mmCIF file of C-alpha atoms in Angstrom:
data_model
loop_
_atom_site.group_PDB
_atom_site.id
_atom_site.type_symbol
_atom_site.label_atom_id
_atom_site.label_comp_id
_atom_site.label_asym_id
_atom_site.label_seq_id
_atom_site.Cartn_x
_atom_site.Cartn_y
_atom_site.Cartn_z
ATOM 1 C CA MET A 1 0.738 -13.918 -21.866
ATOM 2 C CA ALA A 2 -1.703 -12.655 -24.430
ATOM 3 C CA ASN A 3 -4.247 -11.026 -22.156
ATOM 4 C CA ARG A 4 -1.725 -9.803 -19.626
ATOM 5 C CA VAL A 5 0.242 -7.447 -21.799
ATOM 6 C CA ILE A 6 -0.964 -7.380 -25.336
ATOM 7 C CA ARG A 7 -4.507 -6.334 -24.651
ATOM 8 C CA GLU A 8 -4.706 -4.482 -21.380
ATOM 9 C CA ASN A 9 -8.356 -3.560 -21.970
ATOM 10 C CA ASP A 10 -9.337 -6.901 -23.465
ATOM 11 C CA LEU A 11 -11.402 -7.757 -20.399
ATOM 12 C CA VAL A 12 -14.027 -5.193 -21.296
ATOM 13 C CA LEU A 13 -13.523 -4.197 -24.936
ATOM 14 C CA THR A 14 -12.920 -5.579 -28.360
ATOM 15 C CA LEU A 15 -10.565 -3.587 -30.543
ATOM 16 C CA PHE A 16 -13.067 -3.710 -33.382
ATOM 17 C CA PRO A 17 -16.481 -2.877 -31.869
ATOM 18 C CA ASP A 18 -19.787 -3.318 -33.655
ATOM 19 C CA PHE A 19 -19.690 -0.536 -36.231
ATOM 20 C CA THR A 20 -23.242 -1.004 -37.538
ATOM 21 C CA GLU A 21 -24.464 1.547 -34.986
ATOM 22 C CA TYR A 22 -22.246 4.198 -36.607
ATOM 23 C CA VAL A 23 -23.782 3.879 -40.066
ATOM 24 C CA THR A 24 -26.070 6.711 -41.167
ATOM 25 C CA ASN A 25 -28.759 6.081 -43.730
ATOM 26 C CA ASP A 26 -28.254 9.462 -45.424
ATOM 27 C CA ASN A 27 -24.769 9.165 -46.866
ATOM 28 C CA VAL A 28 -23.558 5.841 -45.449
ATOM 29 C CA SER A 29 -20.773 7.506 -43.468
ATOM 30 C CA TYR A 30 -19.047 5.933 -40.500
ATOM 31 C CA ALA A 31 -18.516 7.725 -37.214
ATOM 32 C CA ILE A 32 -15.184 6.809 -35.637
ATOM 33 C CA PRO A 33 -15.721 5.417 -32.113
ATOM 34 C CA ILE A 34 -13.837 6.998 -29.227
ATOM 35 C CA ASP A 35 -11.518 3.999 -28.798
ATOM 36 C CA MET A 36 -10.233 4.519 -32.339
ATOM 37 C CA ARG A 37 -9.450 8.190 -31.682
ATOM 38 C CA PHE A 38 -6.881 9.784 -29.397
ATOM 39 C CA ASN A 39 -8.691 10.456 -26.137
ATOM 40 C CA GLU A 40 -8.108 11.168 -22.466
ATOM 41 C CA GLY A 41 -7.399 7.501 -21.751
ATOM 42 C CA HIS A 42 -4.524 7.477 -24.239
ATOM 43 C CA LEU A 43 -3.111 10.650 -22.678
ATOM 44 C CA VAL A 44 -3.203 9.114 -19.185
ATOM 45 C CA THR A 45 -1.521 5.964 -20.522
ATOM 46 C CA ILE A 46 1.287 7.977 -22.142
ATOM 47 C CA ALA A 47 1.864 10.068 -19.012
ATOM 48 C CA PHE A 48 1.820 7.075 -16.661
ATOM 49 C CA TYR A 49 4.165 4.902 -18.736
ATOM 50 C CA SER A 50 6.543 7.820 -19.344
ATOM 51 C CA ILE A 51 6.901 8.526 -15.615
ATOM 52 C CA LEU A 52 7.132 4.832 -14.801
ATOM 53 C CA MET A 53 9.760 4.309 -17.499
ATOM 54 C CA VAL A 54 11.992 7.069 -16.102
ATOM 55 C CA PHE A 55 11.827 5.762 -12.526
ATOM 56 C CA SER A 56 12.253 2.149 -13.620
ATOM 57 C CA ALA A 57 15.223 2.965 -15.865
ATOM 58 C CA ILE A 58 17.051 4.969 -13.194
ATOM 59 C CA GLY A 59 16.371 2.413 -10.477
ATOM 60 C CA ASN A 60 17.198 -0.723 -12.437
ATOM 61 C CA ILE A 61 20.315 0.703 -14.085
ATOM 62 C CA SER A 62 21.585 1.826 -10.666
ATOM 63 C CA VAL A 63 20.938 -1.604 -9.164
ATOM 64 C CA LEU A 64 22.530 -3.366 -12.143
ATOM 65 C CA THR A 65 25.659 -1.212 -11.823
ATOM 66 C CA MET A 66 25.832 -1.939 -8.097
ATOM 67 C CA LEU A 67 25.408 -5.683 -8.604
ATOM 68 C CA LEU A 68 28.054 -5.835 -11.338
ATOM 69 C CA LYS A 69 30.559 -3.975 -9.138
ATOM 70 C CA ARG A 70 29.799 -6.295 -6.253
ATOM 71 C CA LYS A 71 30.137 -9.276 -8.586
ATOM 72 C CA GLN A 72 33.737 -8.265 -9.337
ATOM 73 C CA ILE A 73 34.544 -8.185 -5.621
ATOM 74 C CA HIS A 74 32.515 -11.135 -4.401
ATOM 75 C CA ARG A 75 30.880 -13.682 -6.692
ATOM 76 C CA SER A 76 27.682 -15.245 -5.392
ATOM 77 C CA ARG A 77 24.777 -17.113 -6.965
ATOM 78 C CA ILE A 78 22.109 -14.841 -5.517
ATOM 79 C CA ASN A 79 23.788 -11.704 -6.907
ATOM 80 C CA ASN A 80 24.023 -13.370 -10.300
ATOM 81 C CA MET A 81 20.312 -14.250 -10.220
ATOM 82 C CA LEU A 82 19.412 -10.731 -9.146
ATOM 83 C CA VAL A 83 21.337 -9.461 -12.188
ATOM 84 C CA HIS A 84 19.097 -11.557 -14.450
ATOM 85 C CA LEU A 85 15.981 -10.286 -12.652
ATOM 86 C CA VAL A 86 17.118 -6.690 -13.189
ATOM 87 C CA ILE A 87 17.800 -7.421 -16.876
ATOM 88 C CA ALA A 88 14.252 -8.784 -17.197
ATOM 89 C CA ASP A 89 12.897 -5.592 -15.614
ATOM 90 C CA LEU A 90 15.014 -3.531 -18.023
ATOM 91 C CA LEU A 91 13.515 -5.453 -20.955
ATOM 92 C CA VAL A 92 10.078 -4.452 -19.704
ATOM 93 C CA THR A 93 11.288 -0.877 -19.196
ATOM 94 C CA PHE A 94 12.921 -0.332 -22.586
ATOM 95 C CA ILE A 95 10.702 -2.543 -24.777
ATOM 96 C CA ASN A 96 7.237 -2.905 -23.270
ATOM 97 C CA MET A 97 6.829 0.628 -21.970
ATOM 98 C CA PRO A 98 7.998 2.471 -25.126
ATOM 99 C CA ILE A 99 5.704 0.279 -27.231
ATOM 100 C CA GLU A 100 2.768 1.143 -24.971
ATOM 101 C CA ILE A 101 3.628 4.858 -25.170
ATOM 102 C CA VAL A 102 3.952 4.948 -28.964
ATOM 103 C CA TRP A 103 0.901 2.734 -29.473
ATOM 104 C CA ALA A 104 -1.208 4.991 -27.252
ATOM 105 C CA ALA A 105 -0.004 8.034 -29.210
ATOM 106 C CA THR A 106 -0.782 6.555 -32.631
ATOM 107 C CA VAL A 107 -3.912 4.668 -31.434
ATOM 108 C CA SER A 108 -3.778 2.378 -34.474
ATOM 109 C CA TRP A 109 -0.804 0.161 -35.362
ATOM 110 C CA TRP A 110 1.648 1.802 -37.778
ATOM 111 C CA GLY A 111 4.477 -0.740 -37.694
ATOM 112 C CA GLY A 112 3.279 -3.306 -40.218
ATOM 113 C CA ASP A 113 2.741 -7.032 -39.754
ATOM 114 C CA PHE A 114 6.385 -8.017 -39.133
ATOM 115 C CA LEU A 115 6.925 -5.507 -36.325
ATOM 116 C CA CYS A 116 3.530 -6.452 -34.922
ATOM 117 C CA ARG A 117 4.662 -10.055 -34.449
ATOM 118 C CA ILE A 118 8.108 -9.063 -33.125
ATOM 119 C CA ALA A 119 6.566 -6.633 -30.647
ATOM 120 C CA ALA A 120 4.085 -9.288 -29.532
ATOM 121 C CA PHE A 121 6.988 -11.649 -28.800
ATOM 122 C CA PHE A 122 9.065 -9.193 -26.771
ATOM 123 C CA ARG A 123 6.106 -7.759 -24.870
ATOM 124 C CA THR A 124 5.669 -11.098 -23.122
ATOM 125 C CA PHE A 125 9.304 -12.229 -23.156
ATOM 126 C CA GLY A 126 10.448 -9.785 -20.474
ATOM 127 C CA LEU A 127 7.474 -10.567 -18.248
ATOM 128 C CA TYR A 128 7.973 -14.320 -18.533
ATOM 129 C CA GLN A 129 11.650 -13.859 -17.702
ATOM 130 C CA SER A 130 10.780 -11.734 -14.681
ATOM 131 C CA SER A 131 8.476 -14.462 -13.349
ATOM 132 C CA PHE A 132 10.930 -17.270 -14.075
ATOM 133 C CA SER A 133 13.805 -15.301 -12.497
ATOM 134 C CA LEU A 134 11.805 -15.152 -9.270
ATOM 135 C CA VAL A 135 11.313 -18.919 -9.497
ATOM 136 C CA SER A 136 15.078 -19.329 -9.976
ATOM 137 C CA ILE A 137 15.781 -17.241 -6.883
ATOM 138 C CA GLY A 138 13.242 -19.226 -4.859
ATOM 139 C CA ILE A 139 14.750 -22.569 -5.867
ATOM 140 C CA ASP A 140 18.269 -21.319 -5.104
ATOM 141 C CA ARG A 141 17.243 -20.112 -1.628
ATOM 142 C CA TYR A 142 15.504 -23.449 -1.018
ATOM 143 C CA TYR A 143 18.718 -25.387 -1.650
ATOM 144 C CA ALA A 144 20.843 -22.817 0.220
ATOM 145 C CA VAL A 145 18.798 -23.219 3.418
ATOM 146 C CA LEU A 146 17.538 -26.806 3.321
ATOM 147 C CA LYS A 147 20.442 -28.481 1.511
ATOM 148 C CA PRO A 148 23.505 -26.360 2.366
ATOM 149 C CA LEU A 149 25.902 -29.314 2.145
ATOM 150 C CA GLN A 150 25.360 -29.687 -1.620
ATOM 151 C CA LEU A 151 27.798 -26.863 -2.373
ATOM 152 C CA SER A 152 29.691 -28.725 -5.077
ATOM 153 C CA ALA A 153 26.660 -28.762 -7.373
ATOM 154 C CA ALA A 154 25.294 -25.333 -6.346
ATOM 155 C CA ASP A 155 27.011 -23.209 -9.012
ATOM 156 C CA LYS A 156 26.265 -25.689 -11.783
ATOM 157 C CA ARG A 157 22.641 -25.931 -10.668
ATOM 158 C CA GLY A 158 22.346 -22.136 -10.543
ATOM 159 C CA LYS A 159 23.611 -21.734 -14.111
ATOM 160 C CA MET A 160 21.263 -24.464 -15.332
ATOM 161 C CA ILE A 161 18.252 -22.834 -13.635
ATOM 162 C CA ILE A 162 19.022 -19.403 -15.116
ATOM 163 C CA SER A 163 19.567 -20.841 -18.610
ATOM 164 C CA SER A 164 16.301 -22.765 -18.339
ATOM 165 C CA ALA A 165 14.488 -19.573 -17.328
ATOM 166 C CA TRP A 166 15.648 -17.705 -20.444
ATOM 167 C CA LEU A 167 14.856 -20.654 -22.713
ATOM 168 C CA ALA A 168 11.402 -21.139 -21.190
ATOM 169 C CA SER A 169 10.671 -17.417 -21.588
ATOM 170 C CA ALA A 170 11.505 -17.588 -25.294
ATOM 171 C CA LEU A 171 9.467 -20.758 -25.868
ATOM 172 C CA CYS A 172 6.425 -19.362 -24.063
ATOM 173 C CA SER A 173 6.625 -16.131 -26.084
ATOM 174 C CA ILE A 174 6.921 -17.729 -29.537
ATOM 175 C CA PRO A 175 3.134 -18.370 -29.880
ATOM 176 C CA GLN A 176 2.649 -14.601 -29.722
ATOM 177 C CA MET A 177 4.237 -14.321 -33.164
ATOM 178 C CA VAL A 178 1.664 -16.776 -34.507
ATOM 179 C CA VAL A 179 -1.566 -15.471 -33.007
ATOM 180 C CA PHE A 180 -0.878 -11.745 -33.458
ATOM 181 C CA SER A 181 -1.049 -10.035 -36.836
ATOM 182 C CA VAL A 182 -2.161 -6.752 -38.388
ATOM 183 C CA LYS A 183 -5.843 -6.513 -39.300
ATOM 184 C CA ARG A 184 -7.499 -3.688 -41.242
ATOM 185 C CA HIS A 185 -10.923 -2.404 -40.346
ATOM 186 C CA PRO A 186 -13.507 -3.508 -42.942
ATOM 187 C CA ASN A 187 -15.068 -0.047 -43.282
ATOM 188 C CA ILE A 188 -12.455 2.439 -42.082
ATOM 189 C CA THR A 189 -9.665 1.137 -44.280
ATOM 190 C CA TRP A 190 -6.915 3.418 -42.942
ATOM 191 C CA TYR A 191 -7.304 1.945 -39.452
ATOM 192 C CA GLU A 192 -5.078 -1.069 -38.741
ATOM 193 C CA GLN A 193 -4.499 -2.852 -35.459
ATOM 194 C CA CYS A 194 -2.118 -5.520 -34.122
ATOM 195 C CA ILE A 195 -4.548 -8.058 -32.660
ATOM 196 C CA THR A 196 -5.424 -11.761 -32.436
ATOM 197 C CA MET A 197 -8.616 -11.520 -34.477
ATOM 198 C CA ASP A 198 -9.262 -14.607 -36.671
ATOM 199 C CA SER A 199 -6.224 -16.385 -35.175
ATOM 200 C CA TYR A 200 -8.357 -18.945 -33.327
ATOM 201 C CA SER A 201 -10.792 -21.370 -34.901
ATOM 202 C CA ASN A 202 -13.134 -20.971 -31.915
ATOM 203 C CA VAL A 203 -13.452 -19.069 -28.657
ATOM 204 C CA ASN A 204 -12.220 -22.031 -26.602
ATOM 205 C CA HIS A 205 -8.793 -21.832 -28.240
ATOM 206 C CA ASP A 206 -8.503 -18.166 -27.262
ATOM 207 C CA VAL A 207 -9.425 -18.974 -23.661
ATOM 208 C CA THR A 208 -7.035 -21.944 -23.625
ATOM 209 C CA TYR A 209 -4.117 -19.784 -24.729
ATOM 210 C CA SER A 210 -4.967 -17.119 -22.144
ATOM 211 C CA VAL A 211 -5.161 -19.771 -19.412
ATOM 212 C CA PHE A 212 -1.800 -21.163 -20.546
ATOM 213 C CA GLY A 213 -0.210 -17.733 -20.193
ATOM 214 C CA THR A 214 -1.744 -17.228 -16.759
ATOM 215 C CA VAL A 215 -0.555 -20.620 -15.552
ATOM 216 C CA MET A 216 3.014 -20.131 -16.776
ATOM 217 C CA MET A 217 3.371 -16.501 -15.736
ATOM 218 C CA TYR A 218 1.469 -16.460 -12.456
ATOM 219 C CA ILE A 219 0.107 -19.760 -11.098
ATOM 220 C CA PHE A 220 3.245 -21.853 -11.754
ATOM 221 C CA PRO A 221 5.579 -19.309 -10.071
ATOM 222 C CA PHE A 222 3.089 -18.921 -7.218
ATOM 223 C CA LEU A 223 3.006 -22.671 -6.504
ATOM 224 C CA ILE A 224 6.783 -23.158 -6.790
ATOM 225 C CA LEU A 225 7.608 -20.142 -4.644
ATOM 226 C CA THR A 226 4.978 -21.037 -2.055
ATOM 227 C CA TYR A 227 6.518 -24.497 -1.724
ATOM 228 C CA CYS A 228 10.124 -23.215 -1.587
ATOM 229 C CA TYR A 229 9.603 -20.456 0.944
ATOM 230 C CA GLY A 230 7.031 -22.464 2.898
ATOM 231 C CA SER A 231 9.653 -25.188 3.298
ATOM 232 C CA ILE A 232 12.258 -22.606 4.335
ATOM 233 C CA LEU A 233 9.998 -21.087 6.984
ATOM 234 C CA ALA A 234 9.073 -24.566 8.254
ATOM 235 C CA GLU A 235 12.783 -25.402 8.578
ATOM 236 C CA ILE A 236 13.443 -22.166 10.451
ATOM 237 C CA CYS A 237 10.579 -22.915 12.857
ATOM 238 C CA ARG A 238 11.899 -26.443 13.375
ATOM 239 C CA ARG A 239 15.425 -25.221 14.105
ATOM 240 C CA THR A 240 14.225 -22.595 16.575
ATOM 241 C CA ARG A 241 12.508 -25.317 18.620
ATOM 242 C CA GLU A 242 15.748 -27.263 19.070
ATOM 243 C CA PRO A 243 17.363 -27.295 22.587
ATOM 244 C CA ASN A 244 20.259 -25.029 21.588
ATOM 245 C CA ALA A 245 18.091 -22.598 19.618
ATOM 246 C CA GLU A 246 17.810 -20.046 22.450
ATOM 247 C CA LYS A 247 21.482 -19.104 22.376
ATOM 248 C CA PHE A 248 21.259 -18.579 18.607
ATOM 249 C CA ARG A 249 18.287 -16.255 19.046
ATOM 250 C CA ARG A 250 20.088 -14.282 21.770
ATOM 251 C CA SER A 251 23.135 -13.893 19.547
ATOM 252 C CA ASN A 252 20.921 -12.685 16.672
ATOM 253 C CA ILE A 253 22.787 -14.997 14.302
ATOM 254 C CA GLY A 254 20.789 -18.207 14.068
ATOM 255 C CA PHE A 255 21.686 -21.184 11.956
ATOM 256 C CA LEU A 256 21.313 -19.137 8.747
ATOM 257 C CA GLY A 257 23.810 -16.425 9.570
ATOM 258 C CA LYS A 258 23.218 -12.682 9.241
ATOM 259 C CA ALA A 259 24.093 -12.414 5.547
ATOM 260 C CA LYS A 260 21.882 -15.301 4.498
ATOM 261 C CA THR A 261 19.019 -14.053 6.687
ATOM 262 C CA ARG A 262 19.221 -10.594 5.118
ATOM 263 C CA THR A 263 19.252 -12.086 1.613
ATOM 264 C CA LEU A 264 16.284 -14.295 2.459
ATOM 265 C CA LYS A 265 14.278 -11.311 3.728
ATOM 266 C CA MET A 266 15.101 -9.312 0.604
ATOM 267 C CA THR A 267 14.093 -12.070 -1.831
ATOM 268 C CA ILE A 268 10.856 -12.716 0.069
ATOM 269 C CA THR A 269 10.041 -8.992 -0.134
ATOM 270 C CA ILE A 270 10.740 -8.907 -3.891
ATOM 271 C CA ILE A 271 8.493 -11.914 -4.461
ATOM 272 C CA LEU A 272 5.705 -10.491 -2.291
ATOM 273 C CA THR A 273 5.749 -7.237 -4.279
ATOM 274 C CA PHE A 274 5.404 -9.246 -7.500
ATOM 275 C CA PHE A 275 2.273 -11.005 -6.286
ATOM 276 C CA ILE A 276 0.840 -7.858 -4.681
ATOM 277 C CA CYS A 277 1.193 -6.002 -7.988
ATOM 278 C CA TRP A 278 -0.195 -8.715 -10.265
ATOM 279 C CA THR A 279 -2.814 -10.509 -8.132
ATOM 280 C CA PRO A 280 -5.578 -7.855 -8.502
ATOM 281 C CA TYR A 281 -5.234 -7.985 -12.288
ATOM 282 C CA TYR A 282 -5.430 -11.764 -12.391
ATOM 283 C CA ILE A 283 -8.442 -11.798 -10.089
ATOM 284 C CA MET A 284 -10.153 -9.585 -12.661
ATOM 285 C CA ALA A 285 -9.001 -11.904 -15.444
ATOM 286 C CA PHE A 286 -10.394 -14.983 -13.675
ATOM 287 C CA TRP A 287 -13.651 -13.145 -13.111
ATOM 288 C CA TYR A 288 -13.820 -12.347 -16.827
ATOM 289 C CA TRP A 289 -13.360 -16.002 -17.752
ATOM 290 C CA ILE A 290 -15.924 -17.239 -15.228
ATOM 291 C CA ASP A 291 -18.639 -14.611 -15.734
ATOM 292 C CA LYS A 292 -17.898 -12.424 -18.735
ATOM 293 C CA GLU A 293 -21.122 -10.424 -18.609
ATOM 294 C CA SER A 294 -20.781 -9.302 -14.984
ATOM 295 C CA ALA A 295 -17.070 -8.550 -15.462
ATOM 296 C CA LYS A 296 -17.915 -6.171 -18.312
ATOM 297 C CA LYS A 297 -19.941 -4.063 -15.881
ATOM 298 C CA ILE A 298 -16.812 -3.078 -13.959
ATOM 299 C CA ASN A 299 -15.693 0.447 -14.789
ATOM 300 C CA LEU A 300 -13.124 0.475 -17.588
ATOM 301 C CA LYS A 301 -10.915 2.910 -15.655
ATOM 302 C CA ILE A 302 -10.702 0.436 -12.770
ATOM 303 C CA GLN A 303 -9.627 -2.379 -15.073
ATOM 304 C CA LYS A 304 -7.022 -0.228 -16.806
ATOM 305 C CA GLY A 305 -5.866 0.906 -13.382
ATOM 306 C CA LEU A 306 -5.321 -2.711 -12.317
ATOM 307 C CA PHE A 307 -3.088 -3.309 -15.327
ATOM 308 C CA LEU A 308 -1.124 -0.098 -14.826
ATOM 309 C CA PHE A 309 -0.675 -0.940 -11.140
ATOM 310 C CA ALA A 310 0.694 -4.352 -12.140
ATOM 311 C CA CYS A 311 3.249 -2.697 -14.421
ATOM 312 C CA THR A 312 4.727 -0.785 -11.479
ATOM 313 C CA ASN A 313 6.368 -4.030 -10.349
ATOM 314 C CA SER A 314 9.371 -3.395 -12.607
ATOM 315 C CA SER A 315 10.124 -0.121 -10.820
ATOM 316 C CA ILE A 316 9.498 -1.414 -7.279
ATOM 317 C CA ASN A 317 12.221 -4.097 -7.298
ATOM 318 C CA PRO A 318 15.077 -1.532 -7.343
ATOM 319 C CA ILE A 319 13.470 0.242 -4.373
ATOM 320 C CA VAL A 320 13.363 -3.013 -2.405
ATOM 321 C CA TYR A 321 16.975 -3.787 -3.242
ATOM 322 C CA GLY A 322 18.027 -0.231 -2.413
ATOM 323 C CA VAL A 323 16.336 -0.294 1.000
ATOM 324 C CA PHE A 324 18.068 -3.529 1.983
ATOM 325 C CA ASN A 325 21.408 -2.327 0.611
ATOM 326 C CA ILE A 326 21.198 0.976 2.524
ATOM 327 C CA ARG A 327 20.335 -0.934 5.689
ATOM 328 C CA LYS A 328 23.346 -3.188 5.124
ATOM 329 C CA GLN A 329 25.648 -0.194 4.616
ATOM 330 C CA ARG A 330 24.356 1.438 7.814
ATOM 331 C CA GLN A 331 24.916 -1.765 9.766
ATOM 332 C CA THR A 332 28.449 -1.976 8.360
ATOM 333 C CA GLN A 333 29.132 1.671 9.246
ATOM 334 C CA ASN A 334 27.766 1.184 12.772
ATOM 335 C CA LYS A 335 29.882 -1.927 13.208
ATOM 336 C CA THR A 336 32.964 -0.083 11.952
ATOM 337 C CA ARG A 337 32.216 2.823 14.300
ATOM 338 C CA GLU A 338 31.768 0.440 17.241
ATOM 339 C CA ASN A 339 35.027 -1.327 16.411
ATOM 340 C CA HIS A 340 36.818 2.019 16.158
ATOM 341 C CA THR A 341 35.394 3.133 19.524
ATOM 342 C CA PHE A 342 36.347 -0.167 21.114
ATOM 343 C CA THR A 343 39.880 0.042 19.708
ATOM 344 C CA THR A 344 40.241 3.631 20.913
ATOM 345 C CA GLU A 345 39.118 2.673 24.415
ATOM 346 C CA ILE A 346 41.656 -0.170 24.508
ATOM 347 C CA ARG A 347 44.454 2.177 23.447
ATOM 348 C CA LEU A 348 43.433 4.743 26.072
ATOM 349 C CA ASN A 349 43.353 2.041 28.726
ATOM 350 C CA GLN A 350 46.794 0.856 27.644
ATOM 351 C CA LEU A 351 48.172 4.397 27.787
ATOM 352 C CA SER A 352 46.614 4.911 31.208
ATOM 353 C CA SER A 353 48.091 1.640 32.456
ATOM 354 C CA ASN A 354 51.515 2.519 31.067
ATOM 355 C CA LYS A 355 51.337 5.921 32.732
ATOM 356 C CA LEU A 356 50.437 4.402 36.107
ATOM 357 C CA SER A 357 53.231 1.853 35.773
ATOM 358 C CA LEU A 358 55.706 4.597 34.987
ATOM 359 C CA GLN A 359 54.550 6.660 37.959
ATOM 360 C CA HIS A 360 54.818 3.640 40.231
ATOM 361 C CA LYS A 361 58.332 2.934 38.945
ATOM 362 C CA ASN A 362 59.434 6.527 39.526
ATOM 363 C CA SER A 363 58.019 6.440 43.049
ATOM 364 C CA SER A 364 59.953 3.253 43.776
ATOM 365 C CA ASN A 365 63.195 4.792 42.524
ATOM 366 C CA ASN A 366 62.696 7.844 44.727
ATOM 367 C CA LEU A 367 62.263 5.601 47.735
#
């Protein structure tokens, strides 16, 4: 989406401010405003994205390696969809974040018009794919819980959903290559920026495109996922009220099974982190659209902070997956330990019984 990634400070600034206030009557020189010079804000941006990029790269690469190894042992739709989610996060990590770092260092755009349009495309592509991958996971879990008998079409449906997610991400990102271009400042001719200036015939078109991006990247996933997981929770509540539900609860298995329950909890956690990270930013965006003047009064550092907080989502997903995977490994180890203890006790009991039988036999022979 245009206002989500491309212009993180677009809620409170324009990239080309009113330069008439910088003109001096003596020699008609132009003072360069602080936003066109390297400042403390750029330094914070570089430091934050650099740290975030390292953590995100390590986490997502580790998770991807783990998922691919598990895929060789046991193929499952949910693991396959998680692979695509991790790939989307890696696109954000190795494309979006480096662009933000370099752009903050140079302040102006040095890449020319072609790279400007390509960068604009990929800076939304990974984020669209991340959102649509979550939708894919939600739809898959919906069918897995509510329509478990449709197994014959499950794999085909999963592949179709994933393919549609990638295609939709590309289609939604293509307009970025149209609206973004390099513009040169009218007075400070060495200063160029990759922006959407003069791309819209009127302000309404700009707002319409921003709303489109918000709907596709946030509202649409929110509605679909709310319906899918709301239906799943309703089904779970309905099943637990059935006459034979008590024995399932006591056995800690339930109609879902332990593996499916664990997967469901993990996917719900991943989706909740997505909305927790991005909701504050979108609340600010909606405020800006509804009442632009009052939104501008919010401290710029707060608004930049909301965007930076949203970007942490790509590095949180590996943590969520790691926590659930560690818990699974511990449960497996505990189960193995319990089985080993149980087996040992059986063998000891057998040896004890054999010893008693032998003693009894010897006593009988002596008699």
